């Protein structure tokens, strides 16, 4: 197949807007991709098209927000190119093109470049990367040393401190401004927080460690350097960015430094799905892209391949209320489709009962539980529903919760490897030392100071005085670390096996459910064979951790089928045949914590849009009218009435079939409002009157 015919074949099956985006030339390109419009397919075909026209794969940079997204895109690029060359439709493993393209997350790409240019960034090439929980722990060390935990007033906890720090550095906004807008209860602590963040930075420098935010900040710093920045820019002819609406200010500045004139730059995203302001993402990046890169061509993808037209009519009308947006009108050539359903429920209990009945009904109609999802604004909104599901013996999986690498036993194992890789890692060292009997935080810190002062030589601990309870394991502990260091980072499975032999007796003493925890460590040992060295494993686990061991061991054996429960934020990018959006009451959607400004309300509108647009065939939106107040030991009889979310005004409500959950009948046939007891007394009166007819 000639190059020309190959490029033509790449365009087959694309709609007109997708083709326009794929064949666009060298100038800056913004692809505004509505929900379900084939954005990933368009991006895959654009990468393949660039390769087919002679751009070396190694000179293409594809930035995504998850490693899996990048890997899947590059696998699809290889599949497409191989099919064109051989006609083979079998799904290949990642081939030459996929291995050569620089594909990955912003943070993983930053880590790769920083290791390559460590001297220019004044970094130790063997720097360790802290995940979020480790960053919190290091902040807590500094917080304790500064005496901030002894404040007579409530000082922010370590998780809040890290959230404040991260928001400041990623948004570029001053601390007092961030506190006022996002953490108002912390406004009295401006000066102590500044002192804490300075100490945190010093601790990272002393330990040769970087956190997630540092990766982006140091990458931006490299690009700003005249010589190093020019060398990095020279690496790439094409830069493509997925989910651009989710980028923060630092990431946008990285792109401007990578492609100052916008040549070879492609950004893909949907302003209507910008919902991560709490992570310092800003919708301004995608809205202002044409102004930042003059000459930008904006291509809108509007043909939807996910939802029926009645669902699209609702989602289009909801987002049309936005104050500022890229105007687009999603449509589909799919025929038919039932109206979405707006369900009025008396209270949360009736909402839960309606949901379970509806879910089981659709299961009997052939829609598996795994193809159905209940979405909500905040995690606690599902509590009552979970109780009803349990009572009715319906299995479910709730998105969120503790990630695999955040479990204590996995963090313990990783701490051994991290300390062997970098003996100045105070967080890892303190964690390991406190696993040993008799050693507390203060003694652990003294031992780490002693090790650091000795240049990381384990012999410094040979003469250390440790408590009597520690002595039986102290020599073995030192030997494990020394042997790990001698291996130089290679043969990672053998290293993990060595750690397991020493650590598992400690695990049995410290934690419940030792058996499953040991199997987790066995899984990691097997996984480790995929990595060439210890540093690569640690970097991968920090930047793209698995959600659970099921990522290695196959599908979870929970049941033959299970329902999905998810926050709306966690559901972004996913789709189901039937979607149930619950608690569509003002104060929940939008959250009463997110109505302080027009910008907050606009993001809540986009969040509601994301929830609605997850549905393929069926969409139910539930609105409880009454919420009971929590009291001591549970809920009391005190209650309040709630209004339907402001995002569904009268003109949009008419796009729904409106029913009442009590009888599953049209809401118009129910005489509202109904106060407590009215329904029962109405029936009694009717029965009395019937006696006289």
XYZ file of C-alpha atoms in Angstrom, residues 20-460:
441
model
C -11.047 17.454 9.399
C -9.279 17.088 12.732
C -7.127 14.139 11.614
C -5.756 15.782 8.430
C -5.181 19.229 9.950
C -1.756 20.643 9.138
C 0.992 22.056 11.350
C -0.796 25.016 12.947
C -2.283 24.829 16.448
C -5.423 22.683 16.604
C -8.123 22.540 19.266
C -10.542 19.615 19.012
C -13.639 20.375 21.091
C -15.037 16.875 21.550
C -18.506 16.544 23.032
C -19.313 13.596 25.278
C -19.391 10.311 23.354
C -18.253 11.818 20.039
C -15.253 9.545 19.439
C -12.489 11.769 20.758
C -10.104 8.870 21.452
C -10.632 7.450 17.965
C -9.926 10.849 16.449
C -6.731 11.244 18.457
C -5.571 7.721 17.566
C -6.140 8.318 13.861
C -4.363 11.688 14.028
C -1.264 10.047 15.548
C -1.381 7.290 12.923
C -1.857 9.887 10.162
C 1.222 11.817 11.339
C 3.307 8.625 11.306
C 2.006 7.698 7.844
C 3.083 11.074 6.486
C 6.637 10.552 7.695
C 6.816 11.951 11.238
C 9.133 9.612 13.212
C 7.181 8.058 16.101
C 9.978 9.007 18.524
C 9.318 12.671 17.714
C 5.660 12.505 18.776
C 4.668 13.305 22.364
C 1.211 12.145 23.489
C 0.193 13.475 26.916
C -2.744 11.895 28.730
C -4.051 11.818 32.303
C -3.573 8.079 32.865
C -0.905 5.661 31.709
C -3.581 3.214 30.602
C -5.121 5.831 28.320
C -1.762 6.434 26.648
C -1.009 2.712 26.333
C -4.425 1.957 24.855
C -4.145 4.791 22.321
C -0.697 3.679 21.194
C -1.848 0.067 20.974
C -4.698 1.201 18.736
C -2.251 3.198 16.602
C -0.157 0.052 16.103
C -3.262 -1.997 15.355
C -4.388 0.492 12.730
C -0.997 0.754 11.034
C -0.448 -3.007 11.048
C -3.869 -3.677 9.548
C -3.115 -1.249 6.746
C 0.216 -2.939 6.061
C -0.802 -6.589 6.331
C -4.583 -6.750 6.471
C -4.180 -8.588 9.788
C -7.073 -7.762 12.111
C -5.594 -9.520 15.162
C -4.942 -7.205 18.079
C -1.163 -6.856 18.410
C 0.896 -6.099 21.461
C 2.508 -2.701 21.567
C 4.541 -2.582 18.371
C 7.436 -0.454 17.090
C 5.386 2.722 16.688
C 3.810 2.437 20.130
C 7.146 1.757 21.809
C 8.756 4.743 20.105
C 6.099 7.395 20.693
C 6.586 9.379 23.881
C 3.246 8.493 25.431
C 2.238 8.915 29.046
C 0.937 11.204 31.736
C 2.283 14.683 32.368
C 3.907 13.432 35.568
C 5.494 10.315 34.035
C 6.886 12.325 31.125
C 8.236 14.896 33.565
C 9.970 12.174 35.596
C 11.548 10.719 32.451
C 12.859 14.095 31.305
C 14.059 15.094 34.774
C 16.114 11.926 35.123
C 17.639 12.576 31.702
C 18.455 16.200 32.581
C 18.984 15.837 36.347
C 22.266 17.820 36.528
C 20.685 20.789 34.748
C 17.801 20.673 37.225
C 20.262 20.350 40.136
C 18.701 17.009 41.051
C 20.130 13.681 42.139
C 19.352 11.357 39.174
C 18.234 8.730 41.709
C 15.608 10.965 43.308
C 12.607 9.211 44.839
C 9.024 10.221 44.063
C 6.532 10.599 46.897
C 2.946 9.579 46.310
C 0.170 11.631 47.902
C 0.045 9.778 51.202
C 3.839 9.853 51.574
C 3.794 13.591 50.895
C 1.222 13.959 53.661
C 3.476 11.991 56.010
C 6.485 14.202 55.257
C 4.373 17.300 55.818
C 3.289 15.791 59.118
C 6.923 15.319 60.150
C 7.573 19.016 59.522
C 4.264 19.925 61.178
C 5.262 18.075 64.354
C 8.799 19.482 64.433
C 7.463 23.028 64.194
C 5.131 22.407 67.120
C 2.056 23.125 65.046
C 0.307 20.021 66.371
C 0.385 21.573 69.854
C -1.541 24.678 68.819
C -4.386 25.571 71.168
C -6.542 26.199 68.098
C -7.466 23.545 65.543
C -4.560 23.467 63.059
C -5.268 21.834 59.654
C -4.452 18.131 59.442
C -1.777 16.826 57.098
C -4.186 15.973 54.244
C -5.656 19.472 54.285
C -2.179 21.018 54.443
C -1.101 19.085 51.345
C -4.291 20.031 49.501
C -3.627 23.718 50.267
C 0.017 23.443 49.217
C -0.813 21.607 45.998
C -3.565 24.044 45.063
C -1.222 27.018 45.520
C 1.656 25.657 43.439
C -0.571 24.330 40.648
C -2.763 27.414 40.343
C 0.010 29.948 40.931
C -2.259 31.844 43.321
C -1.083 33.327 46.654
C -1.745 31.354 49.810
C -4.123 33.871 51.361
C -6.211 33.956 48.169
C -6.424 30.142 47.991
C -7.422 29.950 51.651
C -10.142 32.559 51.207
C -11.701 30.857 48.184
C -11.229 27.135 48.950
C -10.234 26.705 52.619
C -11.912 29.578 54.505
C -11.700 27.764 57.856
C -7.887 27.926 57.586
C -7.533 31.675 57.001
C -6.087 32.278 60.488
C -3.041 30.150 59.673
C -1.392 31.997 56.785
C 1.952 32.533 58.531
C 2.214 29.065 60.160
C 1.317 27.422 56.843
C 4.014 29.402 55.036
C 6.514 28.266 57.663
C 5.315 24.677 57.278
C 5.588 24.731 53.478
C 9.125 26.167 53.669
C 10.146 23.357 56.033
C 8.466 20.800 53.755
C 10.509 22.068 50.797
C 13.720 21.874 52.800
C 12.922 18.309 53.841
C 12.424 17.298 50.213
C 15.722 18.902 49.200
C 17.613 17.172 52.011
C 16.105 13.806 51.140
C 16.523 14.009 47.336
C 12.808 13.424 46.924
C 10.132 15.018 44.750
C 6.377 15.041 45.123
C 3.846 15.024 42.270
C 3.743 18.798 42.065
C 7.537 19.068 41.935
C 7.615 16.940 38.792
C 5.597 19.527 36.872
C 7.333 22.533 38.441
C 10.818 21.206 37.678
C 9.790 20.276 34.118
C 8.545 23.804 33.615
C 11.842 25.048 35.057
C 13.845 22.954 32.582
C 11.812 24.294 29.661
C 12.415 27.870 30.838
C 16.182 27.327 30.697
C 17.474 28.602 27.310
C 19.756 25.647 26.610
C 17.930 22.714 28.202
C 14.540 24.029 27.076
C 15.730 24.227 23.491
C 17.060 20.651 23.668
C 13.729 19.320 24.969
C 11.735 21.245 22.358
C 13.982 19.815 19.664
C 12.973 16.276 20.632
C 9.406 16.655 19.348
C 7.697 17.575 16.089
C 4.163 16.851 17.313
C 2.672 17.349 20.781
C -0.847 16.034 21.393
C -2.699 16.556 24.690
C -5.801 14.659 25.767
C -8.430 15.968 28.259
C -7.141 19.513 27.966
C -10.048 20.852 30.028
C -8.515 19.093 33.055
C -5.123 20.820 32.907
C -3.964 23.319 35.498
C -2.002 26.515 35.071
C 1.417 24.828 35.345
C 0.530 22.256 32.678
C -0.674 24.997 30.339
C 2.603 26.859 30.855
C 4.537 23.669 30.059
C 2.708 23.444 26.721
C 3.400 27.095 25.923
C 7.100 26.508 26.618
C 7.093 23.276 24.579
C 5.369 24.896 21.595
C 5.680 28.689 21.862
C 4.252 29.251 18.363
C 1.739 26.411 18.575
C 3.198 24.597 15.574
C 2.568 20.859 15.820
C 0.346 21.291 18.888
C -3.008 19.484 19.180
C -5.243 19.811 22.245
C -8.361 17.689 22.695
C -11.014 18.301 25.318
C -14.530 19.333 26.230
C -15.156 22.527 28.151
C -18.532 21.077 29.220
C -16.682 18.383 31.209
C -14.278 20.614 33.149
C -15.028 19.451 36.712
C -11.725 19.374 38.608
C -11.274 22.906 39.937
C -10.697 21.397 43.395
C -7.463 19.966 41.928
C -6.556 23.405 40.537
C -7.643 22.528 37.001
C -9.017 25.557 35.192
C -11.539 25.784 32.378
C -9.727 28.940 31.236
C -7.027 26.797 29.591
C -9.388 25.356 26.977
C -11.528 28.496 26.629
C -8.469 30.708 26.102
C -6.513 28.284 23.884
C -7.208 30.198 20.618
C -6.027 33.417 22.231
C -2.882 31.791 23.651
C -1.991 30.264 20.273
C -3.014 32.672 17.489
C -4.098 30.969 14.303
C -5.722 28.060 16.143
C -8.247 26.062 14.156
C -11.149 24.877 16.316
C -12.830 21.643 15.170
C -15.966 20.539 17.018
C -17.004 16.899 17.259
C -20.785 16.809 17.616
C -21.963 13.424 16.316
C -22.591 11.327 19.413
C -22.086 7.538 19.328
C -23.193 6.843 22.907
C -26.644 8.140 23.796
C -30.120 8.191 22.299
C -31.485 11.494 20.995
C -33.952 12.017 23.884
C -31.026 11.821 26.332
C -28.963 14.163 24.153
C -31.832 16.667 24.062
C -31.690 16.903 27.862
C -27.896 17.112 28.084
C -27.768 19.751 25.329
C -30.359 21.882 27.144
C -28.614 21.564 30.515
C -25.225 22.712 29.230
C -26.776 25.415 27.038
C -27.449 27.328 30.264
C -23.683 27.797 30.794
C -22.492 31.396 30.757
C -19.376 30.772 28.643
C -18.714 27.771 26.432
C -17.958 26.442 22.968
C -21.387 26.163 21.395
C -22.091 22.673 20.141
C -25.236 20.620 19.655
C -24.746 16.884 20.046
C -26.794 14.615 17.805
C -26.988 10.962 16.866
C -28.218 8.959 13.914
C -29.490 6.250 16.287
C -33.238 5.870 15.931
C -35.770 5.839 18.767
C -35.034 5.838 22.457
C -37.274 6.390 25.454
C -37.596 9.691 27.279
C -35.414 10.155 30.343
C -37.379 9.786 33.570
C -37.601 12.434 36.303
C -38.649 10.652 39.490
C -40.179 12.501 42.426
C -39.592 10.607 45.680
C -41.094 11.342 49.065
C -37.748 10.843 50.843
C -34.420 9.006 50.618
C -35.941 5.700 51.695
C -38.467 5.829 48.871
C -35.681 6.783 46.464
C -33.684 3.697 47.507
C -36.720 1.422 47.168
C -37.542 2.837 43.718
C -33.962 2.401 42.547
C -33.665 -1.224 43.597
C -37.003 -2.120 41.994
C -36.054 -0.326 38.772
C -32.578 -1.874 38.664
C -33.956 -5.389 39.133
C -36.641 -4.758 36.503
C -34.012 -3.774 33.944
C -31.888 -6.759 34.912
C -34.831 -9.010 34.055
C -35.139 -7.140 30.746
C -31.573 -8.175 29.889
C -29.417 -5.289 31.153
C -26.744 -6.772 33.409
C -26.071 -5.076 36.727
C -22.569 -4.202 35.497
C -24.191 -2.185 32.704
C -26.117 -0.113 35.244
C -24.726 2.636 37.477
C -25.989 4.861 40.261
C -24.255 8.249 40.301
C -24.216 10.816 43.105
C -22.509 14.070 44.000
C -20.817 12.986 47.244
C -19.823 9.578 48.571
C -22.112 9.614 51.619
C -25.161 10.070 49.363
C -25.169 6.316 48.721
C -25.248 5.150 52.352
C -28.977 4.480 52.631
C -29.029 2.876 49.177
C -26.179 0.556 50.159
C -28.218 -0.640 53.094
C -31.182 -1.426 50.831
C -28.961 -3.231 48.320
C -27.484 -5.340 51.095
C -30.932 -6.153 52.462
C -32.089 -7.234 49.005
C -28.905 -9.292 48.394
C -27.751 -7.233 45.393
C -23.935 -7.151 45.014
C -22.337 -3.831 44.176
C -18.955 -2.186 43.673
C -18.420 1.339 44.910
C -15.881 3.401 43.012
C -13.425 5.122 45.326
C -12.021 4.120 48.694
C -8.505 3.090 49.604
C -6.187 2.427 46.677
C -4.006 -0.659 46.610
C -0.712 1.192 47.160
C -2.240 3.099 50.078
C -2.777 -0.085 52.080
C -0.384 -0.356 55.013
C 1.323 -3.623 54.056
C 2.027 -2.500 50.479
C 3.408 0.825 51.688
C 5.644 -1.064 54.121
C 7.099 -3.220 51.344
C 7.644 -0.231 49.054
C 9.379 1.619 51.904
C 12.111 -1.062 52.010
C 12.808 -0.558 48.311
C 12.618 3.230 48.549
C 15.057 3.426 51.453
C 17.488 1.100 49.676
C 17.219 3.308 46.584
C 17.666 6.536 48.564
C 18.904 6.312 52.188
C 17.979 9.987 52.681
C 14.253 9.242 52.257
C 13.067 10.243 55.735
C 9.470 9.165 55.149
C 10.397 5.635 54.061
C 13.050 5.245 56.756
C 10.829 6.471 59.584
C 8.033 4.163 58.463
C 10.316 1.108 58.458
C 11.987 1.885 61.768
C 8.625 2.234 63.494
C 7.676 -1.234 62.277
C 10.351 -2.576 64.627
C 9.347 -3.234 68.244
C 10.426 -0.566 70.698
C 11.023 2.250 68.188
C 8.744 5.265 68.159
C 8.687 8.455 66.058
C 11.380 10.326 68.032
C 13.869 7.433 68.044
C 13.175 6.748 64.353
C 13.974 10.356 63.533
C 17.251 10.217 65.500
C 18.317 7.080 63.642
C 17.467 8.656 60.262
C 19.476 11.785 61.136
C 22.390 9.523 62.061
C 22.141 7.653 58.735
C 21.917 10.842 56.677
C 24.895 12.386 58.505
C 26.907 9.257 57.591
C 26.146 9.704 53.902
C 23.636 6.858 53.781
C 26.110 4.149 54.857
C 24.299 1.376 56.723
C 27.346 0.861 58.937
C 26.233 3.975 60.808
